[in-house]
Short mmCIF file of C-alpha atoms and ligand atoms in Angstrom, two decimals:
data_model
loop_
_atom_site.label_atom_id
_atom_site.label_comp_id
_atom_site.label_asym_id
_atom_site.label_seq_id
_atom_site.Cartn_x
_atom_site.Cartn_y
_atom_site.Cartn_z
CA UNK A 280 2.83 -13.81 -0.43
CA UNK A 281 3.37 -12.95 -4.16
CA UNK A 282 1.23 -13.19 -6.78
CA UNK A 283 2.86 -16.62 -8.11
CA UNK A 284 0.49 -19.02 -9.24
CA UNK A 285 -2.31 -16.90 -8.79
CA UNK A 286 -4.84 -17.79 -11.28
CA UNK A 287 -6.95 -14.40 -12.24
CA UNK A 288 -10.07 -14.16 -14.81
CA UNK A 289 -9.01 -10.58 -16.22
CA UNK A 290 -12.82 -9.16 -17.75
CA UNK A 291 -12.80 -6.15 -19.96
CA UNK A 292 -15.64 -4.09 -20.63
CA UNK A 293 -15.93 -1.33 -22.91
CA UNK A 294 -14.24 2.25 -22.18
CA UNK A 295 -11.60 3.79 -23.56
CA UNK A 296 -9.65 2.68 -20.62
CA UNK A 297 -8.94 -0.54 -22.01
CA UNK A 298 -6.16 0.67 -24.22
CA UNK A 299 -4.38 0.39 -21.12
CA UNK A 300 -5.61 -3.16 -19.70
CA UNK A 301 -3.00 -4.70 -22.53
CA UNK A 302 -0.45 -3.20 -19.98
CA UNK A 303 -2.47 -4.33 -17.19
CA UNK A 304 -2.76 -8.16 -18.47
CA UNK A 305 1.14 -7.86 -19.11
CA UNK A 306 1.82 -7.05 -15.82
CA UNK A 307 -0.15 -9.52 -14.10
CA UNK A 308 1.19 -12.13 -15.86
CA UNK A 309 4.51 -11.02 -15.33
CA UNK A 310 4.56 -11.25 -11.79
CA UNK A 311 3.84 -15.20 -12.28
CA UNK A 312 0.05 -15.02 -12.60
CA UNK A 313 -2.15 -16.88 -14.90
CA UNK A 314 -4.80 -14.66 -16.56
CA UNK A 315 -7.62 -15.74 -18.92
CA UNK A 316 -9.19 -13.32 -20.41
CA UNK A 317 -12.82 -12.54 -20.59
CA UNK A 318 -14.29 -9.48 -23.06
CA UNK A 319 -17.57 -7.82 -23.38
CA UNK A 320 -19.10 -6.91 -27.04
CA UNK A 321 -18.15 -3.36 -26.32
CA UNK A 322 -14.55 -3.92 -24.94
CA UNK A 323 -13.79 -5.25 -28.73
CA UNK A 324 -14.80 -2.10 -29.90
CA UNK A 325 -11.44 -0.81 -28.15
CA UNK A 326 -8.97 -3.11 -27.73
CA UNK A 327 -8.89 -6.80 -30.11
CA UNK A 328 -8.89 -9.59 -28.48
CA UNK A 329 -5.87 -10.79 -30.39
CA UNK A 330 -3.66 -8.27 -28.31
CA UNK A 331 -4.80 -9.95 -25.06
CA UNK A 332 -4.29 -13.32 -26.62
CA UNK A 333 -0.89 -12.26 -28.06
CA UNK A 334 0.28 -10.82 -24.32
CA UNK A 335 -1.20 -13.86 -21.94
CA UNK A 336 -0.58 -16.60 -24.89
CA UNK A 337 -4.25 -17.90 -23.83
CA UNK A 338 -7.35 -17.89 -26.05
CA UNK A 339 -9.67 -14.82 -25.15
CA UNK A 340 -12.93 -15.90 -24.00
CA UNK A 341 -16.05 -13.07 -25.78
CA UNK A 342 -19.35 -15.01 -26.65
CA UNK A 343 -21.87 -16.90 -23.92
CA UNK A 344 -22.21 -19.45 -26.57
CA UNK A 345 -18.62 -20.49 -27.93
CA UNK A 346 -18.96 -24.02 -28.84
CA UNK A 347 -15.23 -24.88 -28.06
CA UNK A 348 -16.62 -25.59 -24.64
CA UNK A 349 -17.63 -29.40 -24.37
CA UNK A 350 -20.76 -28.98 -22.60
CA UNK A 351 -21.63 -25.39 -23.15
CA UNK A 352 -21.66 -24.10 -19.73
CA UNK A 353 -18.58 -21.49 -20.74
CA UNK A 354 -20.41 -19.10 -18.31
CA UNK A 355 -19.16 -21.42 -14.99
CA UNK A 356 -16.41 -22.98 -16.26
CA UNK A 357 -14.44 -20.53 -16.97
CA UNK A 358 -14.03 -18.86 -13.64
CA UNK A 359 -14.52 -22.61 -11.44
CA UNK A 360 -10.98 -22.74 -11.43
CA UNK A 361 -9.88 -18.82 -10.78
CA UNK A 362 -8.51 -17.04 -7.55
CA UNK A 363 -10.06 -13.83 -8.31
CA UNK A 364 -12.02 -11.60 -11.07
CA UNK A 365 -10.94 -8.54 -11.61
CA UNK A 366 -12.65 -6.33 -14.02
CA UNK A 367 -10.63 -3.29 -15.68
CA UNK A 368 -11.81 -1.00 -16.69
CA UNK A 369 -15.45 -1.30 -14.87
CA UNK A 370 -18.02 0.96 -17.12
CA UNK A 371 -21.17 2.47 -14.92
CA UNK A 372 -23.03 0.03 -17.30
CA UNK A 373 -21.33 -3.11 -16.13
CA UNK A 374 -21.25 -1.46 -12.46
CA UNK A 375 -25.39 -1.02 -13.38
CA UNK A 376 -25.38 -4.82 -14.54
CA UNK A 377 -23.73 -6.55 -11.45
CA UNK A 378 -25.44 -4.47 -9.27
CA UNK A 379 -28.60 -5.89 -9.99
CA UNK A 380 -27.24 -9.02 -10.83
CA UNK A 381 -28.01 -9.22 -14.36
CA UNK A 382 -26.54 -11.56 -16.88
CA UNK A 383 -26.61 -11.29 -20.61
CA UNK A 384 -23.44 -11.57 -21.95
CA UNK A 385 -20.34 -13.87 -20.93
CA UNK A 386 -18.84 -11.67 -18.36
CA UNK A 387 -21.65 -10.66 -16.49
CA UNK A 388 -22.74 -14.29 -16.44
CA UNK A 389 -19.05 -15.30 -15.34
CA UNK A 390 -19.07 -12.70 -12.44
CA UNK A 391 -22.91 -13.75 -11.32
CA UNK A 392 -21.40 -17.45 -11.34
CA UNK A 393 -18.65 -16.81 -9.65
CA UNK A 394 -17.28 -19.05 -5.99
CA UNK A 395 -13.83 -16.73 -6.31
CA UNK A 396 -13.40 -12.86 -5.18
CA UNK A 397 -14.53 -9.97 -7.34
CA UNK A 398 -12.08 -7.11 -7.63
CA UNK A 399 -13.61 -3.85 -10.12
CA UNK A 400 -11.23 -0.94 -11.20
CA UNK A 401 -14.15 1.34 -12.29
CA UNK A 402 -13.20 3.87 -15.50
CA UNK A 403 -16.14 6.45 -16.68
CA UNK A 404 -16.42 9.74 -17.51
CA UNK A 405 -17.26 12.01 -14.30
CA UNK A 406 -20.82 12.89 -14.24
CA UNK A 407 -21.45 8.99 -14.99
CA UNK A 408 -19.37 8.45 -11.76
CA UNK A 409 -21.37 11.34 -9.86
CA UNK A 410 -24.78 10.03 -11.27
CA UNK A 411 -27.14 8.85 -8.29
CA UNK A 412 -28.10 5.71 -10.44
CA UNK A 413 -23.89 5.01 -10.08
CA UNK A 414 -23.27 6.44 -6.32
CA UNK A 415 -26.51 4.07 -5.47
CA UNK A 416 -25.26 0.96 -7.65
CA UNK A 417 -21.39 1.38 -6.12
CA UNK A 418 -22.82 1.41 -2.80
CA UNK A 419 -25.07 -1.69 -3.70
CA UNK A 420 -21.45 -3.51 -4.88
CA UNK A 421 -19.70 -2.17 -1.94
CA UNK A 422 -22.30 -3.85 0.34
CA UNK A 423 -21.83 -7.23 -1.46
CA UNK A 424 -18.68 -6.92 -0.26
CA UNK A 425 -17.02 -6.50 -4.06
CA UNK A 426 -13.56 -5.02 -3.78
CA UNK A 427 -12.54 -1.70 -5.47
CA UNK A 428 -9.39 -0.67 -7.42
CA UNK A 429 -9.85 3.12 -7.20
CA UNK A 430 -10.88 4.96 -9.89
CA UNK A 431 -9.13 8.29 -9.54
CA UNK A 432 -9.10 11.67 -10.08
CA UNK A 433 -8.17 13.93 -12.70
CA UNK A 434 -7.82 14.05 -16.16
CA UNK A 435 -10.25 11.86 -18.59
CA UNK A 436 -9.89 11.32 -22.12
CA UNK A 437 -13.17 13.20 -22.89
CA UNK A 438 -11.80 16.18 -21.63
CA UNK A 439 -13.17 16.56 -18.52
CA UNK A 440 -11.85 16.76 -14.98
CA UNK A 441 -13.20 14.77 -11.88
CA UNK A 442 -13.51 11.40 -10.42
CA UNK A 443 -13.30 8.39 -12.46
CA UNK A 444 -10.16 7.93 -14.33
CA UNK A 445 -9.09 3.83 -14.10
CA UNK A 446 -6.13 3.29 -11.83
CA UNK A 447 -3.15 3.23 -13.46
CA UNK A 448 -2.07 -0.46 -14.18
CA UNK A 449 0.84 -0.58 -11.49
CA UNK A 450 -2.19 0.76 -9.10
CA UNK A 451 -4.65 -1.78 -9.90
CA UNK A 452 -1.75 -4.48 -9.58
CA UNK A 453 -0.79 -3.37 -6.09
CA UNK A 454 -4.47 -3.51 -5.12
CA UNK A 455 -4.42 -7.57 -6.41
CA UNK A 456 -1.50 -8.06 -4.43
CA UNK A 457 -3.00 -6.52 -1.02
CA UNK A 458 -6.48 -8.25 -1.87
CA UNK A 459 -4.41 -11.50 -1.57
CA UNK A 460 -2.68 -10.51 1.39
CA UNK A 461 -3.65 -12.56 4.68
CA UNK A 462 -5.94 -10.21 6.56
CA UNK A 463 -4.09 -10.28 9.82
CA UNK A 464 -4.91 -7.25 11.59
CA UNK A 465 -8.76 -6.95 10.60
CA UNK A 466 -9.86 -4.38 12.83
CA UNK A 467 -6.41 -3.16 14.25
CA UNK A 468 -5.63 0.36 14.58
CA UNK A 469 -2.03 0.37 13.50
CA UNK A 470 0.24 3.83 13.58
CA UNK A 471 3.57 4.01 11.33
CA UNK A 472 6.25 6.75 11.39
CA UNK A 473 8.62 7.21 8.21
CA UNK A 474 11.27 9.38 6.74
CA UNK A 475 13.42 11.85 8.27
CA UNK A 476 12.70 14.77 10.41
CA UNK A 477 14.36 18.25 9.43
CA UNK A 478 15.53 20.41 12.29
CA UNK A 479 15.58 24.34 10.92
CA UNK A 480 18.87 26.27 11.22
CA UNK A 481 17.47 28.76 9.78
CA UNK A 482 14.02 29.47 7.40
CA UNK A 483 16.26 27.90 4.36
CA UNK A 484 18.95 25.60 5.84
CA UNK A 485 18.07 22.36 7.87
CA UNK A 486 19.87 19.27 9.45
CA UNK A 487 18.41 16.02 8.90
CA UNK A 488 19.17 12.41 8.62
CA UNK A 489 19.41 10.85 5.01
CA UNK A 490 15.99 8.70 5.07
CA UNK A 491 14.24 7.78 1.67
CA UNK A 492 11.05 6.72 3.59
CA UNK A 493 10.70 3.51 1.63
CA UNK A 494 10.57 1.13 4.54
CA UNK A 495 8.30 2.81 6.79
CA UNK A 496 6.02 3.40 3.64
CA UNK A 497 6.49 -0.34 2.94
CA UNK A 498 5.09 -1.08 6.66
CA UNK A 499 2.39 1.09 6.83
CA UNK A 500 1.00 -0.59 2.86
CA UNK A 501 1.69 -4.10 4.34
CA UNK A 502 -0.21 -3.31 7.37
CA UNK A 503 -3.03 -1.67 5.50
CA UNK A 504 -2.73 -5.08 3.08
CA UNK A 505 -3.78 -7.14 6.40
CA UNK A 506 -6.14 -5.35 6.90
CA UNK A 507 -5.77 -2.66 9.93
CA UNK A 508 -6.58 1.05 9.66
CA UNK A 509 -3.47 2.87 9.34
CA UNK A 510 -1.86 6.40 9.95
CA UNK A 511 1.07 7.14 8.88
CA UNK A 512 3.33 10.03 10.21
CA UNK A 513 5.76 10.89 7.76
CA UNK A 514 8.52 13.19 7.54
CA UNK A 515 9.45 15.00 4.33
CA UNK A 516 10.00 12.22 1.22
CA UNK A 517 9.34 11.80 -2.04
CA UNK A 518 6.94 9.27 -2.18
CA UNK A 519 3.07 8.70 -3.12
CA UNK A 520 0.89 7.60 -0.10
CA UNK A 521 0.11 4.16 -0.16
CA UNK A 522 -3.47 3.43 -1.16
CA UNK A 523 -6.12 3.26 1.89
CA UNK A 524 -3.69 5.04 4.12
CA UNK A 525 -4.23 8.19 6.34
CA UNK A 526 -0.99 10.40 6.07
CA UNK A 527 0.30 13.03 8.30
CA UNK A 528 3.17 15.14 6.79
CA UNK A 529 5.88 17.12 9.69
CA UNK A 530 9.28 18.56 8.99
CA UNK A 531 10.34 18.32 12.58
CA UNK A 532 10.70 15.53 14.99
CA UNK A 533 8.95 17.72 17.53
CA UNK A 534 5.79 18.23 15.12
CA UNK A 535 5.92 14.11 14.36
CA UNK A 536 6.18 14.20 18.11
CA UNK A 537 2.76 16.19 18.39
CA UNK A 538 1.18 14.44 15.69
CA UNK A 539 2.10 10.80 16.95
CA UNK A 540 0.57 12.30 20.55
CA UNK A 541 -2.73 13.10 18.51
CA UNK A 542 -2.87 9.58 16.89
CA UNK A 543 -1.57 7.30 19.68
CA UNK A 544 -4.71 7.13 21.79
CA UNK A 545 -6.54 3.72 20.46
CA UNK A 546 -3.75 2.79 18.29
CA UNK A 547 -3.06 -0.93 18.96
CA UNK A 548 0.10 -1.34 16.91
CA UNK A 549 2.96 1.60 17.21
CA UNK A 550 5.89 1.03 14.52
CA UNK A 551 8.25 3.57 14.49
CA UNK A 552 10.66 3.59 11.27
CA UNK A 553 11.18 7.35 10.93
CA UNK A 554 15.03 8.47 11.07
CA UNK A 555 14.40 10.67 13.55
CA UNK A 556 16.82 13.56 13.97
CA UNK A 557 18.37 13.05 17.95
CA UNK A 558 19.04 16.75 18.31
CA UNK A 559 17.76 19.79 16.78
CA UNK A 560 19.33 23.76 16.85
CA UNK A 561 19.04 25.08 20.04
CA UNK A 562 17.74 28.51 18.38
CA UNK A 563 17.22 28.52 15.06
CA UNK A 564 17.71 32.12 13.45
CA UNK A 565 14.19 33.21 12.11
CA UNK A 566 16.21 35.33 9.53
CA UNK A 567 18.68 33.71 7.00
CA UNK A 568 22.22 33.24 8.51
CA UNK A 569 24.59 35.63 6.13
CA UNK A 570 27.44 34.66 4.91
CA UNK A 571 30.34 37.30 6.87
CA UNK A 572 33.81 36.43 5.48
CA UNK A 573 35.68 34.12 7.98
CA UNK A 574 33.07 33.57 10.43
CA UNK A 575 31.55 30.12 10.54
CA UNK A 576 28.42 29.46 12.34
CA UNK A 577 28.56 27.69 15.30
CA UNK A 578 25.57 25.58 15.84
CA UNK A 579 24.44 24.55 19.60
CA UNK A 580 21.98 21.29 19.71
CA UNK A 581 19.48 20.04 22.09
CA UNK A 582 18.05 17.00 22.21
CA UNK A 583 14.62 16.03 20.84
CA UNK A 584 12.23 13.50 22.35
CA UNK A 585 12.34 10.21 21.98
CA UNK A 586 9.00 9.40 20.23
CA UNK A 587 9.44 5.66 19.95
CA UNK A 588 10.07 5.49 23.82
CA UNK A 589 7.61 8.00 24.82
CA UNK A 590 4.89 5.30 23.30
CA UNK A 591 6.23 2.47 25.13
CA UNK A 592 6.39 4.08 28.25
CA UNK A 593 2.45 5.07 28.41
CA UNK A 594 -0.03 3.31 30.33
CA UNK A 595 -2.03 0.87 27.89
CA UNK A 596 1.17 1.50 25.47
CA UNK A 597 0.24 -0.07 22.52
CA UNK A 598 2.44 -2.84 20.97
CA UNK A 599 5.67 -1.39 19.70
CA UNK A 600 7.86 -1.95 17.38
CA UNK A 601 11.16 -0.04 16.69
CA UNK A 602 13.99 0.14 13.87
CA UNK A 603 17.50 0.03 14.56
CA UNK A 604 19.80 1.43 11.52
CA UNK A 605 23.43 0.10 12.36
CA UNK A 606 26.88 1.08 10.55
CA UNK A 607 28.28 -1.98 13.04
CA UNK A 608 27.54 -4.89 15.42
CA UNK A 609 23.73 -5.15 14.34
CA UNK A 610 22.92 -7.48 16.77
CA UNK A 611 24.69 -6.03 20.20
CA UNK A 612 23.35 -2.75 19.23
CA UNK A 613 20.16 -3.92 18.46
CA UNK A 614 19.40 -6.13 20.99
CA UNK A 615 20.69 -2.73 23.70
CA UNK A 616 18.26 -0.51 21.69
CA UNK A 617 15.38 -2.98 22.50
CA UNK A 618 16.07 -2.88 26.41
CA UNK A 619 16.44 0.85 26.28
CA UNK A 620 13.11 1.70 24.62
CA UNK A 621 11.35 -0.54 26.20
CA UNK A 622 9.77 -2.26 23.46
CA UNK A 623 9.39 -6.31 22.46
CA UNK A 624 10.38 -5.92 19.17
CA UNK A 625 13.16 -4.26 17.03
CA UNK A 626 14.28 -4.57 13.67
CA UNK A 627 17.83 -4.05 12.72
CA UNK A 628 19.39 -3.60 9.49
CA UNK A 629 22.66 -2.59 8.59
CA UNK A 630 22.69 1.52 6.84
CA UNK A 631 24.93 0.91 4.34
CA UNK A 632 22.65 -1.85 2.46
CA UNK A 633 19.37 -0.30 2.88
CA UNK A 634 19.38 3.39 2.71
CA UNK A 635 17.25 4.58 -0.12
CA UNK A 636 17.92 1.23 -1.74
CA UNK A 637 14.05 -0.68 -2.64
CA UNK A 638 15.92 -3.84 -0.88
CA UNK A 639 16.94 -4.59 2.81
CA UNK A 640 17.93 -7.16 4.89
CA UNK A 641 16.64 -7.16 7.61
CA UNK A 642 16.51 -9.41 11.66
CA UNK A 643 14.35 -9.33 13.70
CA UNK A 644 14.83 -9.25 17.98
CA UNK A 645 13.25 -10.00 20.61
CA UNK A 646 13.43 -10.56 24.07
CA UNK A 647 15.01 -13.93 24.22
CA UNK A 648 15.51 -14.48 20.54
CA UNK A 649 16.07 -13.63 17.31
CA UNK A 650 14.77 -14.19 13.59
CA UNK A 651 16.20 -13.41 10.75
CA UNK A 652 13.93 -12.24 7.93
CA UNK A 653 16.65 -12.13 4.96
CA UNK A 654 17.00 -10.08 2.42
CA UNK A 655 14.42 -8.46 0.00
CA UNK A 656 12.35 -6.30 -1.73
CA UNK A 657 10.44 -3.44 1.54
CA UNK A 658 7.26 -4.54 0.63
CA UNK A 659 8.20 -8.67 0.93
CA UNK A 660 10.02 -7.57 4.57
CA UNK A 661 7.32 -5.63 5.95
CA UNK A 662 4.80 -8.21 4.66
CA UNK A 663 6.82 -10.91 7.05
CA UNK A 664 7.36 -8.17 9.56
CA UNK A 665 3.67 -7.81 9.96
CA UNK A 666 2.72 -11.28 9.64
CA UNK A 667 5.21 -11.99 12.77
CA UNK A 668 4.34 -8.74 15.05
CA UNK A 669 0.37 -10.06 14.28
CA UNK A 670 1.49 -13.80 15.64
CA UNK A 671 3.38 -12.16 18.99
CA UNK A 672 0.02 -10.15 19.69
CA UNK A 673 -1.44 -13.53 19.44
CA UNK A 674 0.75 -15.04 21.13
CA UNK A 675 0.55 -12.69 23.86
CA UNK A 676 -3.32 -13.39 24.48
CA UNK A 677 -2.88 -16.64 25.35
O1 C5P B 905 17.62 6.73 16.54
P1 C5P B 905 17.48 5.39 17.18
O2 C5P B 905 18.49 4.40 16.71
O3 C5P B 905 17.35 5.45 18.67
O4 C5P B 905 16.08 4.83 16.60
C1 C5P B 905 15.55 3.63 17.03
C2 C5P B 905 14.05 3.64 16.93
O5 C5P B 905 13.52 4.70 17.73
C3 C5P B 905 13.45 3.86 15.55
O6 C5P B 905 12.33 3.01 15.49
C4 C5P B 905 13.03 5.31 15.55
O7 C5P B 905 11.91 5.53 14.72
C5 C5P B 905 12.70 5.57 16.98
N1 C5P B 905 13.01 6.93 17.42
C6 C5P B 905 12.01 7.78 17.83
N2 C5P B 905 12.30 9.05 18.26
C7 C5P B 905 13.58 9.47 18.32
C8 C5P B 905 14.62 8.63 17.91
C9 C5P B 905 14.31 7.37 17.46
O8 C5P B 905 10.84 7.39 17.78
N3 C5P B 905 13.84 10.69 18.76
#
């Protein structure tokens, strides 16, 4: 599910983080959604509301008692008809105001009103953010089962360090996008493998299998999206760890090996997506191998483990899924693959169209049949892929 034709009451309060909700309001409505916008007093002190009206072509909603609204009841009306709230940036005073339900102004009224969700990307300095009064009122919000777009850490614009910087837009959008996910594995313990494994040669040269990581990454942020706990085992890549997920970093498919033997007990979903290497050097020199002349190394392999298979073949395995990454005959190979591991569900793509590439097409197979998925952005596949492995564990109960 995208973001089309979601309908999203944007409120802005004031920080100095707002500078960067223009980009945020952009954004959303770029990926198709419709966004009213709702400001506090102090949010006009940093950003005008003709910006917000100039980016999401809609008039900018700022006073409790605008008389454009027939019947004056601006504080209901405008959100009656929204999807979700999501309020970026989030001072500690607004945080203060909703956590004690107050409302005094338009937006705090709006969010008090509200039937939709409520989604907060909180932006303060850091000792507001470490202030009991906050800790206490974000645990109040948490309670009332308000959803939370970060903040972060690091660098604020007051000059201090710490806790409490606003997601950056393209954050904050991938959080709307997993709040509106279908929350298919509530409660499921899921555990994801990704990227390649490097086998040493020696302590600076390696062998490993060209593996960007984006899939598995994709599968272990759709699965945390419907809602299961997720670990993901990954293998050296260059990529930022979804939000909400637990990450494990190995080199070797023997460490991913170990760590996937740490993780697997309760795990009730196994997908395995890492490129793992087959083999790895029989002895790998602890020194670096010179370079002499003529002479050529000669490399002797033995074979690694077979993670995916390992997991299948345990007593209470849990349900497993496995990749298959084909140069030819995607389905014979795939559908082989499946009987070998042991597992009731692979997913086959062909290499050449999906390595490193933020597309893939991809099939999926299992034991008597077969569905093709198409071809997409990661994310959109492992959305579907996880919305189908969800409906065969289903399935399987009954
Ligand atoms: O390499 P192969 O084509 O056999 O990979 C198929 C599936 O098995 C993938 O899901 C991969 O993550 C998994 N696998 C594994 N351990 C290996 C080799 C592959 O878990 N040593």
């Amino acid at each position: 599910m995208t973001l089309k034709g979601k309908r999203i009451l944007l409120g802005i309060t004031g920080g100095i983080a707002a500078y960067k909700v223009a980009v945020l309001a952009r954004a959303l409505g770029k990926a198709g959604c419709d966004v009213r916008v709702a400001m506090t007093e102090a949010a006009m002190r940093f950003v005008t509301p003709v910006t917000l009206q100039a980016l999401t072509g809609q008039t900018v909603w700022t006073d409790l008692w605008d008389p454009r609204i027939a019947d004056n009841m601006s504080h209901i009306e405008l959100s009656r008809d929204r999807d979700l709230i999501l309020v970026a940036p989030a001072s500690a005073d607004f945080l203060a105001k909703m956590a004690l339900g107050l409302a005094d102004d338009l937006l705090s009224t709006l969010v008090l009103a509200r039937r939709c969700g409520l989604m907060v990307a909180p932006a303060m300095n850091v000792e507001m953010w470490d202030n009991p009064a906050t800790q206490r009122n974000l645990r109040t919000l948490r309670e009332d089962g308000i959803a939370f777009a970060g903040p972060a850490a690091g660098d604020q614009a007051c000059g201090e360090t710490g806790m409490g910087r606003m997601l950056e837009p393209e954050l904050i959008l991938a959080e709307v996008e997993a709040w509106f996910q279908p929350k298919v594995l509530a409660g499921k313990r899921v555990l994801v493998t990704a990227g390649p494994t490097e086998e040493a040669i020696d302590p600076v040269r390696v062998i490993t299998n060209s593996s960007s990581g984006k899939m598995g990454y994709a599968v272990a942020r759709a699965a945390h999206e419907a809602g299961a706990s997720v670990t993901l085992i990954s293998g050296p890549v260059a990529l930022a760890t979804p939000q909400g997920v637990a990450r494990v970093n190995v080199r070797s498919a023997r460490q991913m090996f170990n760590e996937v033997k740490a993780a697997v007990e309760g795990s009730d979903i196994f997908i395995g997506v890492a490129a793992v290497a087959d083999w790895r050097i029989q002895k790998p020199a602890d020194k670096k191998i010179k370079k002499i002349n003529d002479r050529l190394p000669v490399l002797k392999f033995e074979e690694n483990p077979d993670i995916l298979a390992w997991v299948a073949a345990r007593k209470n395995a849990p349900f497993c899924v496995g990749f298959a990454a084909e140069s030819e005959k995607v389905a014979a190979n795939a559908r082989a693959k499946r009987a070998k591991k042991g597992v009731p569900l692979i997913v086959a793509n062909l290499v050449q169209e999906a390595l490193g590439a933020d597309d893939n097409a991809i099939t999926l197979f299992e034991a008597r049949s077969s569905k093709v998925l198409g071809r997409g952005p990661k994310i959109e596949l492992a959305r579907k892929l996880v919305a189908h492995v969800a409906g065969m564990i289903e399935k399987a109960k009954r």
